[in-house]
mmCIF file of C-alpha atoms in Angstrom:
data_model
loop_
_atom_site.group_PDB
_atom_site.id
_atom_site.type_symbol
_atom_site.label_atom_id
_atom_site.label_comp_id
_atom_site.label_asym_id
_atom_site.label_seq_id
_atom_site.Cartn_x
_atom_site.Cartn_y
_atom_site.Cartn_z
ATOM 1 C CA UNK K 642 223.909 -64.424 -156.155
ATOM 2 C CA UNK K 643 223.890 -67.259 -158.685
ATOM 3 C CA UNK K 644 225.567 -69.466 -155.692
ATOM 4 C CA UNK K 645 223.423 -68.634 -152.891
ATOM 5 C CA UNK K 646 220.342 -69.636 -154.807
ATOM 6 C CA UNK K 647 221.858 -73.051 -156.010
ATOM 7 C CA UNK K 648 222.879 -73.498 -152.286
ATOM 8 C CA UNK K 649 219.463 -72.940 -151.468
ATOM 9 C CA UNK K 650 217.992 -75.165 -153.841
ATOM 10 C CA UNK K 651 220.374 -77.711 -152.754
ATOM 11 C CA UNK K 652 219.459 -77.193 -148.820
ATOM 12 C CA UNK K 653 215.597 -77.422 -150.120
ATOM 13 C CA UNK K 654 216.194 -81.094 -151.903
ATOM 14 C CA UNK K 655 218.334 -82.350 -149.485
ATOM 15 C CA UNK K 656 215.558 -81.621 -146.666
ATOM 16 C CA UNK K 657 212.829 -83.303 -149.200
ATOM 17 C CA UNK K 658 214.404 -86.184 -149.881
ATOM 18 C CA UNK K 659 213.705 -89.361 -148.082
ATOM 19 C CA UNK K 660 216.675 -91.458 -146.436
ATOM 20 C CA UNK K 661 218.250 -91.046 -143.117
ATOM 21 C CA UNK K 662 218.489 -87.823 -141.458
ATOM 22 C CA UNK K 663 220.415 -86.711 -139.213
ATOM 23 C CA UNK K 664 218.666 -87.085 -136.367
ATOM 24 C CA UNK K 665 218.668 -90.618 -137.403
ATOM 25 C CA UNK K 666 222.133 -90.793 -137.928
ATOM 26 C CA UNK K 667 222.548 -89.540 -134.459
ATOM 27 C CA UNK K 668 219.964 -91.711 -132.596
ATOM 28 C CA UNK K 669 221.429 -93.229 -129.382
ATOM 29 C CA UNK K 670 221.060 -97.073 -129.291
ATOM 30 C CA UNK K 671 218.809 -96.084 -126.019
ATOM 31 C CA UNK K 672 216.588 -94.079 -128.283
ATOM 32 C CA UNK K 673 216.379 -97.152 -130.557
ATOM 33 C CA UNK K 674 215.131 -99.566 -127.982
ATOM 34 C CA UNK K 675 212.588 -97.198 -126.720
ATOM 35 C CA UNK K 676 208.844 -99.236 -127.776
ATOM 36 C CA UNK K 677 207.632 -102.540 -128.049
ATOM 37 C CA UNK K 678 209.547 -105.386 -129.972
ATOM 38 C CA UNK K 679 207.647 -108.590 -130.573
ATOM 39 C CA UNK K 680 209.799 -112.017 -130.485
ATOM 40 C CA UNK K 681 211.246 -112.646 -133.819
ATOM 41 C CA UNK K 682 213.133 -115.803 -133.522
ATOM 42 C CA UNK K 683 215.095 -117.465 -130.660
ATOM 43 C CA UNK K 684 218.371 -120.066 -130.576
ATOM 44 C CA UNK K 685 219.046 -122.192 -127.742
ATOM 45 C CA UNK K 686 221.687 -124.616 -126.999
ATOM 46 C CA UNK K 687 220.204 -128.076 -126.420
ATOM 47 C CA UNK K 688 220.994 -130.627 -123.885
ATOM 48 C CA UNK K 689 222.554 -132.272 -126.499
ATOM 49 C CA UNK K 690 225.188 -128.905 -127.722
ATOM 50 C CA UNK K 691 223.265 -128.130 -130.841
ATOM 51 C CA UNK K 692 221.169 -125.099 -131.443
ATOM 52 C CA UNK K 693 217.615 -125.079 -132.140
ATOM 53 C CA UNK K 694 215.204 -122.329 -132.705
ATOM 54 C CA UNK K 695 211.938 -123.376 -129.827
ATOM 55 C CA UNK K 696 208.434 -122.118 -130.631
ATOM 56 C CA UNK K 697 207.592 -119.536 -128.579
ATOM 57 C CA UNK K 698 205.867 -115.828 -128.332
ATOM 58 C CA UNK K 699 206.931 -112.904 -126.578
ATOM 59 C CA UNK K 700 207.027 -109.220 -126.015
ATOM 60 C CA UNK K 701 209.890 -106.772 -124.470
ATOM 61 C CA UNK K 702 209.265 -102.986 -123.570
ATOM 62 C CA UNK K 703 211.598 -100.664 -123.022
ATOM 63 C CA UNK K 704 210.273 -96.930 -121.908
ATOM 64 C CA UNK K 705 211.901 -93.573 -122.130
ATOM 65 C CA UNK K 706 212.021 -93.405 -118.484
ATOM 66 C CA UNK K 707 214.206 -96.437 -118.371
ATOM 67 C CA UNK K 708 212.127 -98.932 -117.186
ATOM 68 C CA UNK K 709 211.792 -102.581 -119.174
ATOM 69 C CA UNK K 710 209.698 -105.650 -119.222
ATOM 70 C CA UNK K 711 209.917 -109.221 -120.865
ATOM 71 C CA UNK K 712 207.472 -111.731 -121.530
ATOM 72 C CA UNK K 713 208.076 -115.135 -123.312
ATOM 73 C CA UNK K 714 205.625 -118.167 -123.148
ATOM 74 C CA UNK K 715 206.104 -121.810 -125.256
ATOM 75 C CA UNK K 716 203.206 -123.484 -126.973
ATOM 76 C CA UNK K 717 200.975 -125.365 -124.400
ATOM 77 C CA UNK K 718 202.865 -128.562 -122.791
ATOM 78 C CA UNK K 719 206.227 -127.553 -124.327
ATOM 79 C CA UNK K 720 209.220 -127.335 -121.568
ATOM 80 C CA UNK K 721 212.599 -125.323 -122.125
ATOM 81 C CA UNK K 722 214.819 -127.489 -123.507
ATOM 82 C CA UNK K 723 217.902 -124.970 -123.344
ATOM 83 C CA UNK K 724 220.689 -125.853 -121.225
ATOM 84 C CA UNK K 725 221.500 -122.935 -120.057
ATOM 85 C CA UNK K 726 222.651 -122.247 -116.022
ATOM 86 C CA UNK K 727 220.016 -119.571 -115.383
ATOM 87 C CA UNK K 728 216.373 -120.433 -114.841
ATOM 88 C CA UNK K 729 214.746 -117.779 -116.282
ATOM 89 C CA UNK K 730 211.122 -119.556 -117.279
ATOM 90 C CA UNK K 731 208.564 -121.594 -114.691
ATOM 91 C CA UNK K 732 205.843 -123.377 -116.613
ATOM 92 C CA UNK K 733 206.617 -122.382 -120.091
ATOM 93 C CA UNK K 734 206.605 -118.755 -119.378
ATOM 94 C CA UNK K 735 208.916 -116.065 -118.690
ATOM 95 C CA UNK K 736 208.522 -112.977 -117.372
ATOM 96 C CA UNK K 737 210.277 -109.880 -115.819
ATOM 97 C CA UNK K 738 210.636 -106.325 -115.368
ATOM 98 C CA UNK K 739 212.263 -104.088 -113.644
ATOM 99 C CA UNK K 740 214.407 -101.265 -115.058
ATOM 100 C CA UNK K 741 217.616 -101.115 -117.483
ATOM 101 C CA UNK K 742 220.714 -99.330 -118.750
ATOM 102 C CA UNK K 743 222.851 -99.119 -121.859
ATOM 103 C CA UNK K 744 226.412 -98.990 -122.565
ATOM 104 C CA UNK K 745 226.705 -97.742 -125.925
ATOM 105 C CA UNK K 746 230.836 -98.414 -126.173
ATOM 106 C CA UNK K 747 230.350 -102.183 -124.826
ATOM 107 C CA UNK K 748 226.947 -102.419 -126.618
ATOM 108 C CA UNK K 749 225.092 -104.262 -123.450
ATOM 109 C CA UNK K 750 221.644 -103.392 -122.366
ATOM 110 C CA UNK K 751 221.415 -104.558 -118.554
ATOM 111 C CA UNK K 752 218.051 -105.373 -116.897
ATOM 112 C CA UNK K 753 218.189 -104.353 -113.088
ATOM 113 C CA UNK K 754 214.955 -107.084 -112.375
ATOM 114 C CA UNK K 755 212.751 -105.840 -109.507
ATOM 115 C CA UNK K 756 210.138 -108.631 -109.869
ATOM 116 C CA UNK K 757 209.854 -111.932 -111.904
ATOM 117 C CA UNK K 758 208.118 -115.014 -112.578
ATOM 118 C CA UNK K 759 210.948 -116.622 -111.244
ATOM 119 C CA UNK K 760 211.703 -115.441 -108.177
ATOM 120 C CA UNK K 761 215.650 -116.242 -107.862
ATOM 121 C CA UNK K 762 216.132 -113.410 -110.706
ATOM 122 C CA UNK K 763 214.574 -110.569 -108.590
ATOM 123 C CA UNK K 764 217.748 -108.480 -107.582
ATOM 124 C CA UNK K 765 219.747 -109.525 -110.621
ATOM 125 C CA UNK K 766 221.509 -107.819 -113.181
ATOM 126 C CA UNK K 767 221.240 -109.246 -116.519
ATOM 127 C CA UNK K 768 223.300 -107.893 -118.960
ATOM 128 C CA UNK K 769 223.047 -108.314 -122.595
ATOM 129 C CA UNK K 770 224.983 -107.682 -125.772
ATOM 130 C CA UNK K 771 222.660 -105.651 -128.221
ATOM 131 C CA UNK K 772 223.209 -105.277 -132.164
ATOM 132 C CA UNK K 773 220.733 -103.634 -134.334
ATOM 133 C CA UNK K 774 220.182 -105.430 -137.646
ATOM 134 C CA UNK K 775 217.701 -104.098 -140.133
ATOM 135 C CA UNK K 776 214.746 -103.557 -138.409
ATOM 136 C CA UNK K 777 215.388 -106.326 -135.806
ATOM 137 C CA UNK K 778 216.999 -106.112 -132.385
ATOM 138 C CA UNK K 779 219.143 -108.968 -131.331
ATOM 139 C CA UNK K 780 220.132 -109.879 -127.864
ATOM 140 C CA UNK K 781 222.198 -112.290 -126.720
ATOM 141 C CA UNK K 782 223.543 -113.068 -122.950
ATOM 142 C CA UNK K 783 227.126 -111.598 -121.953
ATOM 143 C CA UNK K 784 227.584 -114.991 -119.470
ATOM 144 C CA UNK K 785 230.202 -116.899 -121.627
ATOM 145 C CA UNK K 786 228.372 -120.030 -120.102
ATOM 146 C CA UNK K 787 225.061 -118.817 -121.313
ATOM 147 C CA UNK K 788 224.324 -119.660 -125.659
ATOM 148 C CA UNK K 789 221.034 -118.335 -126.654
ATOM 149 C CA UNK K 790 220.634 -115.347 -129.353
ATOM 150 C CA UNK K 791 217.248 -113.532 -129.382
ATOM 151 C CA UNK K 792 215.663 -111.799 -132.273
ATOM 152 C CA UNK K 793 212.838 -108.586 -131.920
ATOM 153 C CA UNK K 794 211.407 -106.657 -133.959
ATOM 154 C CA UNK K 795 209.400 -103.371 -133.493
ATOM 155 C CA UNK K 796 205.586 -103.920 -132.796
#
């Protein structure tokens, strides 16, 4: 008797007590993109092969139903100065949407774009390694001629 009541008591604390549960535990990375993410922090490679971190402002949604969207804009009269091969902004601004999936064993996140700012991107698949540090979500292109790393964090 003397043991089911301290197992009890233990089951009782253990549900109390904050920390991870484990339903957390067990979140799918899916499940943790789901919301908005304002732009953290972004690194480019320059023209010149260093990285720099650009000014800028952004948003990216993902929904439960699988669909995305992207929106990144510079300060007024800044231009990209990445040298990356994909055109992704016109004007200072960036913006896409379409819908996405994850592969949790290669960590990606790919964004199937159905209509963008940039029209040559409509069609594409843009895949994306994901990592989840702290409370930030980091993205970074799979395209081994692509170097830019993204940082978001939940809205």
């Amino acid at each position: 008797m003397k043991t089911a009541v301290c197992v009890a008591i233990c089951m009782i604390l253990a549900a109390a007590m904050p920390g991870v549960s484990q339903s957390d535990a067990k979140e799918s990375a899916r499940d943790k993109l789901i919301g908005s993410w304002r732009l953290a922090w972004d690194e480019e490679e320059g023209a010149d092969g260093k990285m720099f971190r650009p000014e800028q402002a952004g948003v990216i949604m993902y929904t439960r139903d699988g669909h995305m969207a992207v929106q990144i804009m510079l300060p007024e009269g800044a231009n990209s100065k990445g040298s990356n091969p994909v055109k992704y902004d016109r004007g200072s601004y960036e913006a896409y949407y379409g819908t996405y999936d994850v592969d949790e064993a290669a960590h990606t996140v790919t964004h199937h774009v159905q209509g963008a700012l940039v029209r040559s991107l409509i069609g594409k698949n843009l895949t994306r390694v994901y990592r989840f540090e702290g409370k930030q979500l980091i993205l970074k292109s799979s395209r081994a001629d692509e170097h830019w790393t993204i940082a978001w964090e939940h809205n």
